[in-house]
CSV table of C-alpha atoms in Angstrom, one decimal:
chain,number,residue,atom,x,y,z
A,272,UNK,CA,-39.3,3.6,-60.7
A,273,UNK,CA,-41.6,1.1,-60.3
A,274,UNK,CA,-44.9,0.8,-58.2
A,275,UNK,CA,-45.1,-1.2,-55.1
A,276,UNK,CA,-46.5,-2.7,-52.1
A,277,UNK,CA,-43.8,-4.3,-50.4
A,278,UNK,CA,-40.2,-4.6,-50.3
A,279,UNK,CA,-40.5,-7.9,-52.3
A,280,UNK,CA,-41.7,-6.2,-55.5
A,281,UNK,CA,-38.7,-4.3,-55.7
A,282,UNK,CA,-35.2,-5.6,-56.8
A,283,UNK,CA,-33.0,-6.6,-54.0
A,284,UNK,CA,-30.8,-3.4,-53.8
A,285,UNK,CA,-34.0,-1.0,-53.3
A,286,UNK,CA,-37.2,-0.9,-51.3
A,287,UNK,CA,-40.7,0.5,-51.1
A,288,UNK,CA,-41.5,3.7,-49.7
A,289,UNK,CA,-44.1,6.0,-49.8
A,290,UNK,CA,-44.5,9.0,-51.5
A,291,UNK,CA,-47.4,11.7,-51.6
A,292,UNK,CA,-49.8,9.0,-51.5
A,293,UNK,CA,-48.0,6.6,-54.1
A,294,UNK,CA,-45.6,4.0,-53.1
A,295,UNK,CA,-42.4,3.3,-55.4
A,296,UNK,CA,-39.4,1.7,-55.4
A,297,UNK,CA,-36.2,3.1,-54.6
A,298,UNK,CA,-32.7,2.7,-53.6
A,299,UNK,CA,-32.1,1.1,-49.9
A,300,UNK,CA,-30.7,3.0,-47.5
A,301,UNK,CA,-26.9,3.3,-47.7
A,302,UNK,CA,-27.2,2.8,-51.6
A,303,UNK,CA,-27.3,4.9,-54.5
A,304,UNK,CA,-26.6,5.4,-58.9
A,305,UNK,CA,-28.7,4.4,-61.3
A,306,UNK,CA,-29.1,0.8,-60.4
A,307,UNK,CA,-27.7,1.3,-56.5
A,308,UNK,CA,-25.0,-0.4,-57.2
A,309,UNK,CA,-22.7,2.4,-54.7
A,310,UNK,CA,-22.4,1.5,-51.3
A,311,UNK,CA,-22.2,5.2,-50.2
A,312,UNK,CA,-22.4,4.1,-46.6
A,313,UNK,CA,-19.4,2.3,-46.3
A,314,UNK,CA,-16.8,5.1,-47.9
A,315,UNK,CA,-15.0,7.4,-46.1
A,316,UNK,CA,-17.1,10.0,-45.6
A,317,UNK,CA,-20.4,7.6,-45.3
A,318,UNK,CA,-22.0,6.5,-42.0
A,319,UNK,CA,-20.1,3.7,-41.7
A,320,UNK,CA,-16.8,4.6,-41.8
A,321,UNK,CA,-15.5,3.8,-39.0
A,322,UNK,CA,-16.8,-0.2,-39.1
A,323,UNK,CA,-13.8,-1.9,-40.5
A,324,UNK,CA,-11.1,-4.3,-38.4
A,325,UNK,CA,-11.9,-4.9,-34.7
A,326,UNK,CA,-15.0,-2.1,-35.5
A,327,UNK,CA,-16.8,-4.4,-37.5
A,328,UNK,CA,-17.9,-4.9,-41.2
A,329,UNK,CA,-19.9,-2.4,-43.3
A,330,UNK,CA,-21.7,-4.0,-45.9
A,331,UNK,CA,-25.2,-4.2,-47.7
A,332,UNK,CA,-28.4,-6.1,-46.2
A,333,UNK,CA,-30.4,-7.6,-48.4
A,334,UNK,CA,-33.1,-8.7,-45.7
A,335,UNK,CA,-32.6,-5.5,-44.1
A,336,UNK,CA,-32.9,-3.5,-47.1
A,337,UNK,CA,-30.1,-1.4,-46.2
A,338,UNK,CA,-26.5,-0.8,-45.8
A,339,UNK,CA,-25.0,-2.2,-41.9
A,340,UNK,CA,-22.2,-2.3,-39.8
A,341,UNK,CA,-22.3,-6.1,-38.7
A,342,UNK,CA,-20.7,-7.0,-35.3
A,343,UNK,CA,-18.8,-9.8,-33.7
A,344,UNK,CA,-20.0,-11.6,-31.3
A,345,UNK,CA,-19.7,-9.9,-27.6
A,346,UNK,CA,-19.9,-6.4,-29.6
A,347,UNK,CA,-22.7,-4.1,-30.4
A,348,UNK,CA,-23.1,-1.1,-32.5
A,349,UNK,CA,-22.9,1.9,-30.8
A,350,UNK,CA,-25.8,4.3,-31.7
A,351,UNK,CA,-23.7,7.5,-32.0
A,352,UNK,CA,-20.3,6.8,-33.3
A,353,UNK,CA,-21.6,3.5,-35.8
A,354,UNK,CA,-19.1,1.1,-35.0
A,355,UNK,CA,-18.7,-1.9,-33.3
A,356,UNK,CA,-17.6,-1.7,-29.6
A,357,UNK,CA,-16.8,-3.8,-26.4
A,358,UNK,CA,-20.5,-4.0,-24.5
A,359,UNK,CA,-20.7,-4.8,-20.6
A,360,UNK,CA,-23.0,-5.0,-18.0
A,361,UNK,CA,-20.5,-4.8,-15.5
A,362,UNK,CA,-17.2,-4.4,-14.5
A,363,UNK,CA,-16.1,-7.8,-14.6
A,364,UNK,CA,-16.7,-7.7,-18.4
A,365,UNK,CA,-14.2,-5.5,-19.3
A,366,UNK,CA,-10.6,-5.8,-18.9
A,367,UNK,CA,-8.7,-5.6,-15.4
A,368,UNK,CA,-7.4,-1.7,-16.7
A,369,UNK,CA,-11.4,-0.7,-17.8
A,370,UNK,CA,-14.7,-0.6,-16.5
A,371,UNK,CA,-18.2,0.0,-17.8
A,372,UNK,CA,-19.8,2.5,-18.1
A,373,UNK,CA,-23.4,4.1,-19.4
A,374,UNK,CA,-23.4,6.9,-21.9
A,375,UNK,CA,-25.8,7.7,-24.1
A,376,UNK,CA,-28.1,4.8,-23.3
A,377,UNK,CA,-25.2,2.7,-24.2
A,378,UNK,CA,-23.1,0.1,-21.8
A,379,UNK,CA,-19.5,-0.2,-23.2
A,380,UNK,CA,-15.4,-0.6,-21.6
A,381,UNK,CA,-13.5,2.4,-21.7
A,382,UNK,CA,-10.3,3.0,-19.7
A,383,UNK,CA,-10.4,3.3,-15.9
A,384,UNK,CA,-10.4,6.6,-14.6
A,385,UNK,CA,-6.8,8.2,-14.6
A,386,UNK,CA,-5.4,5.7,-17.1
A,387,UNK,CA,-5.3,6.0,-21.2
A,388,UNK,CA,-3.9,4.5,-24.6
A,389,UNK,CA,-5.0,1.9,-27.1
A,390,UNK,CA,-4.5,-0.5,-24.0
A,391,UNK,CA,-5.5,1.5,-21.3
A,392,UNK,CA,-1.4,1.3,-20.8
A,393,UNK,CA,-0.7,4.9,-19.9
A,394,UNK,CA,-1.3,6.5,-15.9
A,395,UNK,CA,-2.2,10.1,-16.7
A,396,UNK,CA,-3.0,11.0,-13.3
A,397,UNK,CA,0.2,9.9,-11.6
A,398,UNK,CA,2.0,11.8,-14.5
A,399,UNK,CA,2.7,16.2,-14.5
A,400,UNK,CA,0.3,17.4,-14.5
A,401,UNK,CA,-2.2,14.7,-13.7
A,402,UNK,CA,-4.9,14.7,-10.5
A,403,UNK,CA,-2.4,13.2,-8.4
A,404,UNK,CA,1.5,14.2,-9.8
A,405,UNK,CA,1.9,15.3,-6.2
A,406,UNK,CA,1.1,12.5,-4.4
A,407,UNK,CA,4.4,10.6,-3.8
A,408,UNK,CA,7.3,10.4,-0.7
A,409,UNK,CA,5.5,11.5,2.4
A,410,UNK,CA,2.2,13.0,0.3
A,411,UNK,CA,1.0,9.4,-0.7
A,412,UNK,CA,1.8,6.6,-3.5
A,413,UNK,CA,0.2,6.9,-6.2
A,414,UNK,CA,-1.2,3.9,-8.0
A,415,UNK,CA,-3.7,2.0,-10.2
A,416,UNK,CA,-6.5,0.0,-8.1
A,417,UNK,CA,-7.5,-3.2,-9.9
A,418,UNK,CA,-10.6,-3.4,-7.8
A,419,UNK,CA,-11.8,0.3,-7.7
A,420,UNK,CA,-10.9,0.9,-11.4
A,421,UNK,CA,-9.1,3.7,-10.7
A,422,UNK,CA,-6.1,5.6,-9.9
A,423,UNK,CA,-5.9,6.8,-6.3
A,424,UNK,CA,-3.5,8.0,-4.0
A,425,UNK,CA,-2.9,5.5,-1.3
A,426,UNK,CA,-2.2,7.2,2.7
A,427,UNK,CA,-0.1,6.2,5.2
A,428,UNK,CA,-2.1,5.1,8.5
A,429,UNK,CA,-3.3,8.4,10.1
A,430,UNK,CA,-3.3,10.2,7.1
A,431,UNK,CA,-6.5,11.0,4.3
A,432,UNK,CA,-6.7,12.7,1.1
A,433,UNK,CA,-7.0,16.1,0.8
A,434,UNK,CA,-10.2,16.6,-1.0
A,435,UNK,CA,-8.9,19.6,-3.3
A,436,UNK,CA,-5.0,19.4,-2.8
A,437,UNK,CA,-5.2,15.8,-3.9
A,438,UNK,CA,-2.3,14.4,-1.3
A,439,UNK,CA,-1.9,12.7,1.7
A,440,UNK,CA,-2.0,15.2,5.0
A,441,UNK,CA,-2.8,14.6,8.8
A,442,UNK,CA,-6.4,15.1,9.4
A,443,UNK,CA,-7.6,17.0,13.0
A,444,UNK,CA,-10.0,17.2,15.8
A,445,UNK,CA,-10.2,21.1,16.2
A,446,UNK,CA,-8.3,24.1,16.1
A,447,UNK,CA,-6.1,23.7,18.7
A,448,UNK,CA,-3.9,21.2,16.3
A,449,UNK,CA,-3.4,23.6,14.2
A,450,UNK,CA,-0.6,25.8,14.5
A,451,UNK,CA,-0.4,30.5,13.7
A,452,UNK,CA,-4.6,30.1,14.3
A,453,UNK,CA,-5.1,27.7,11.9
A,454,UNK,CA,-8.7,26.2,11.8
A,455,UNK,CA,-9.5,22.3,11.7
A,456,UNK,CA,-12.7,22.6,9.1
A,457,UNK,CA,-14.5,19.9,7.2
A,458,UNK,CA,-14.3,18.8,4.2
A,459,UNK,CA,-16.3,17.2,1.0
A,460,UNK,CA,-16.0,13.3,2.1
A,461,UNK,CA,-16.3,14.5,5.9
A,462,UNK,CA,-12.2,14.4,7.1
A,463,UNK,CA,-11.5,17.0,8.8
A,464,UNK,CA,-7.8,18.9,7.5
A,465,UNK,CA,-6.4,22.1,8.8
A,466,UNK,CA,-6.9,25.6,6.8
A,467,UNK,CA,-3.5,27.4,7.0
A,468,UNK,CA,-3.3,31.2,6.8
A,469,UNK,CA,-1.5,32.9,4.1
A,470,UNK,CA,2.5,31.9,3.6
A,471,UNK,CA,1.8,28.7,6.3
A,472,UNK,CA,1.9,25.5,4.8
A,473,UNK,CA,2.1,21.6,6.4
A,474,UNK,CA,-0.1,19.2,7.7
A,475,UNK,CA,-0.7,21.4,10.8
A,476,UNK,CA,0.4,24.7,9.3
A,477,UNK,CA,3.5,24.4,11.3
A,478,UNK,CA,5.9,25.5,7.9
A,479,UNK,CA,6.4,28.9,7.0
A,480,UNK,CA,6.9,28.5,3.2
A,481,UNK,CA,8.5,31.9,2.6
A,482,UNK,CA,11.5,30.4,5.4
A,483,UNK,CA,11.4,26.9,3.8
A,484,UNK,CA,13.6,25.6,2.1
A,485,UNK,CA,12.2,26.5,-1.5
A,486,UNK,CA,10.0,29.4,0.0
A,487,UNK,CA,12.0,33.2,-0.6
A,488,UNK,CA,14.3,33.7,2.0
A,489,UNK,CA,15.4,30.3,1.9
A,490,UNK,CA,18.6,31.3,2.4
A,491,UNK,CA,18.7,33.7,5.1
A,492,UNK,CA,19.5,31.7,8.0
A,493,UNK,CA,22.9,30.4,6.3
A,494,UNK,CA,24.3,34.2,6.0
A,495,UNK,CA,23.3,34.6,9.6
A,496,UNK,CA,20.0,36.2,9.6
A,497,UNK,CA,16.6,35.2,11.2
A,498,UNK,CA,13.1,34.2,9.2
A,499,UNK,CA,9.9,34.4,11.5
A,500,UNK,CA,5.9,34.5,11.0
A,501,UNK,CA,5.0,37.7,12.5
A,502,UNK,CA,1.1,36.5,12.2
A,503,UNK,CA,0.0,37.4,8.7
A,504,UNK,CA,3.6,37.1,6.8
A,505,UNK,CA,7.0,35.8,6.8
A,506,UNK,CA,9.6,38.4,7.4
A,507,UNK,CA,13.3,38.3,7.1
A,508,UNK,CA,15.7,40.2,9.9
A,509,UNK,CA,19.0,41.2,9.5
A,510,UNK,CA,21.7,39.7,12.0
A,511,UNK,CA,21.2,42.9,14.1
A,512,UNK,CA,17.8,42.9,13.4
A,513,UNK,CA,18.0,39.5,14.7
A,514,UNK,CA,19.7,40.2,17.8
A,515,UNK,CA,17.2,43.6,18.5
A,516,UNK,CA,14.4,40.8,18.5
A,517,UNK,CA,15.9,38.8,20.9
A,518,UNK,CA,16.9,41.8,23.5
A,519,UNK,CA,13.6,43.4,23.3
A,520,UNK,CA,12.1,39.8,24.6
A,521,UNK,CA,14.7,39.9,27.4
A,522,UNK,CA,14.2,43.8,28.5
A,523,UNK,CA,11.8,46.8,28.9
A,524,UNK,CA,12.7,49.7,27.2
A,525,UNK,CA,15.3,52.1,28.3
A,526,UNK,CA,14.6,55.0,30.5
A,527,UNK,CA,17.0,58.2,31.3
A,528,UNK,CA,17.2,56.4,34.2
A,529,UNK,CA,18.4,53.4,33.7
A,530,UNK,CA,20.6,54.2,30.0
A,531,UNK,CA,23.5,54.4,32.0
A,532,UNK,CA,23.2,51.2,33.0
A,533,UNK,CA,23.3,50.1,29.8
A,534,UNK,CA,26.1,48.5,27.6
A,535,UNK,CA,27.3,50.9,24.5
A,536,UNK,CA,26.6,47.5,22.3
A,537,UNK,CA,22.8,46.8,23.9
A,538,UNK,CA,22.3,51.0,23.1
A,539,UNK,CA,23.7,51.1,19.7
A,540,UNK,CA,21.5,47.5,18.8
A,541,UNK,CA,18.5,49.4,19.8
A,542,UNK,CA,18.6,52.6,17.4
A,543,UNK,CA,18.6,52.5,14.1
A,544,UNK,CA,20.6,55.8,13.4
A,545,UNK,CA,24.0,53.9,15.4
A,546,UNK,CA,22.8,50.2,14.0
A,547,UNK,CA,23.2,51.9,10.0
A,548,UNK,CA,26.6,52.8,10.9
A,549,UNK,CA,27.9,49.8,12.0
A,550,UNK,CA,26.4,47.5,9.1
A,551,UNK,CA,28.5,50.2,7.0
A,552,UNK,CA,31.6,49.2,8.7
A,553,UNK,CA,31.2,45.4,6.7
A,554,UNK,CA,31.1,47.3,3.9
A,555,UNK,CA,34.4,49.5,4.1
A,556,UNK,CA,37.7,48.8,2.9
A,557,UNK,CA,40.3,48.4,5.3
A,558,UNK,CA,42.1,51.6,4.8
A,559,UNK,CA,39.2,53.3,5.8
A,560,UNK,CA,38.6,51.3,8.6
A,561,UNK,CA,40.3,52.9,11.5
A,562,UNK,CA,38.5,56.6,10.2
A,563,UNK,CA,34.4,54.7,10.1
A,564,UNK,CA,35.4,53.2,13.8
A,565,UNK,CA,36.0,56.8,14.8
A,566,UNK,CA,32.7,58.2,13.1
A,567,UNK,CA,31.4,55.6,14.9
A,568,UNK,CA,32.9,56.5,18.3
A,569,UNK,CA,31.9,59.6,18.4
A,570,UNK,CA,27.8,59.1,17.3
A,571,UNK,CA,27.7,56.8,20.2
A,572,UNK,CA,29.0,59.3,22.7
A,573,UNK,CA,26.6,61.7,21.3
A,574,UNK,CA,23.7,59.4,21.4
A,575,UNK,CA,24.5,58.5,25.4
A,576,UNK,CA,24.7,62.1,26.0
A,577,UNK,CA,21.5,62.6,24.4
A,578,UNK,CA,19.5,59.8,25.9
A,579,UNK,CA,21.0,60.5,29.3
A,580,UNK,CA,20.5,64.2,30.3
């Protein structure tokens, strides 16, 4: 080693530093062996590994005194990850698929929100399970905004984007628009959507999702059955069940007095003992037909006799 007062008196590949008191030569930084001849900064595992190509070039400063990643022009080193990168001051300086942003103290293009790749080429958000993969037919078009930088999901006229569901839905005034006591509320960018109770689902909560056609009892309208919102669920009837709904909206309940007037079908509809019968009778074989008819015969009778004395 050899004693020194400035960088000068040292050879070109080390510098002066001081040490308890003593300054001495040494090897610059990013240099080291017995005459600093390795560029330890510049290997794979050194600082600058990354600065080669398009990242820049890692190489030894002898003005500097030290080993550097030197930059193109319209690049900068980036503090953190050593390389050369793309640095803006705006939006306009990156390409039409970027935008610039600060991190770390540090201006530089990255790709616009939603969008990825070497190029910026790929539309994550648009894509399962990206922000917006739902946002397409009557829920919205989803797209890439040159001049927001961003993906969105673009509405129809009268419609906003749900702040949470991420899609396209009617907004409302007040309650009233909404349908099973739904509530109009607010939400985060001050649209105002409607808050659907559970198994409700639509603009206006005006679907029942268990009687849709992908909810589950999708199919019980097509074998003859009935699917209603009873106020807090969906519930699936049976075609008598069906047909009990609609004659208890049409009728008070029977009376001793008035059974008699009565048809047998409208009594044995309303009572469940007589209704399990006959949905036995779709399930007998035709030999045994004529002998369930007569079963049923005679628990009719029976029943009128009861309800009528």
């Amino acid at each position: 080693m050899y004693g020194c007062s400035t960088d000068k008196d040292c050879p070109e590949t080390q510098k002066c530093v001081e040490n308890y008191d003593w300054k001495t030569c040494k090897c610059a930084d990013g240099l080291s062996g017995n005459d600093c001849e390795k560029n330890d900064w510049c290997k794979e595992t050194g600082k600058f590994k990354d600065c080669k190509g398009e990242n820049g070039r890692c190489e030894y400063s002898k003005e500097k005194r030290s080993v550097v990643c030197t930059c193109a022009t319209g690049k900068k080193l980036h503090p953190k990850e050593n390389k050369c990168k793309d640095a803006c001051s705006t939006n306009t300086d990156c390409t039409e698929t970027q935008r610039c942003v600060l991190k770390d103290g540090w201006q530089t293009c990255k790709c616009a929100d939603g969008l990825s790749g070497n190029d910026c080429e790929k539309n994550d958000w648009c894509q399962d399970p990206g922000k917006f993969k739902d946002c397409k037919g009557e829920n919205g078009t989803c797209e890439y905004s040159k001049e927001k930088r961003s993906v969105l999901c673009t509405c129809a006229p009268g419609k906003k984007v749900h702040p949470k569901e991420n899609i396209c839905k009617e907004t409302c005034n007040d309650d009233t628009e909404c349908k099973y006591e739904g509530k109009c509320e607010r939400k985060i960018g001050g649209n105002k959507f409607c808050s659907c109770n559970l198994g409700l689902t639509g603009d206006k909560c005006q679907t029942v999702f268990d009687c849709s056609p992908s909810g589950k009892y999708k199919g019980c309208e097509n074998s003859g059955g009935k699917c209603k919102f009873d106020g807090s669920k969906a519930l699936k009837l049976t075609m008598v069940e069906s047909d009990e709904d609609e004659t208890s909206k049409r009728s008070t309940p029977a009376t001793p007095d008035i059974a008699e007037k009565l048809s047998v079908e409208e009594i044995v509809v309303g009572k469940s003992p007589i209704k399990e019968l006959v949905e036995k009778v779709t399930e007998t074989k035709a030999e045994d037909f004529i002998a369930t008819a007569m079963v049923i015969q005679s628990e009719v009778m029976n029943f009128i006799d009861n309800i009528t004395k």
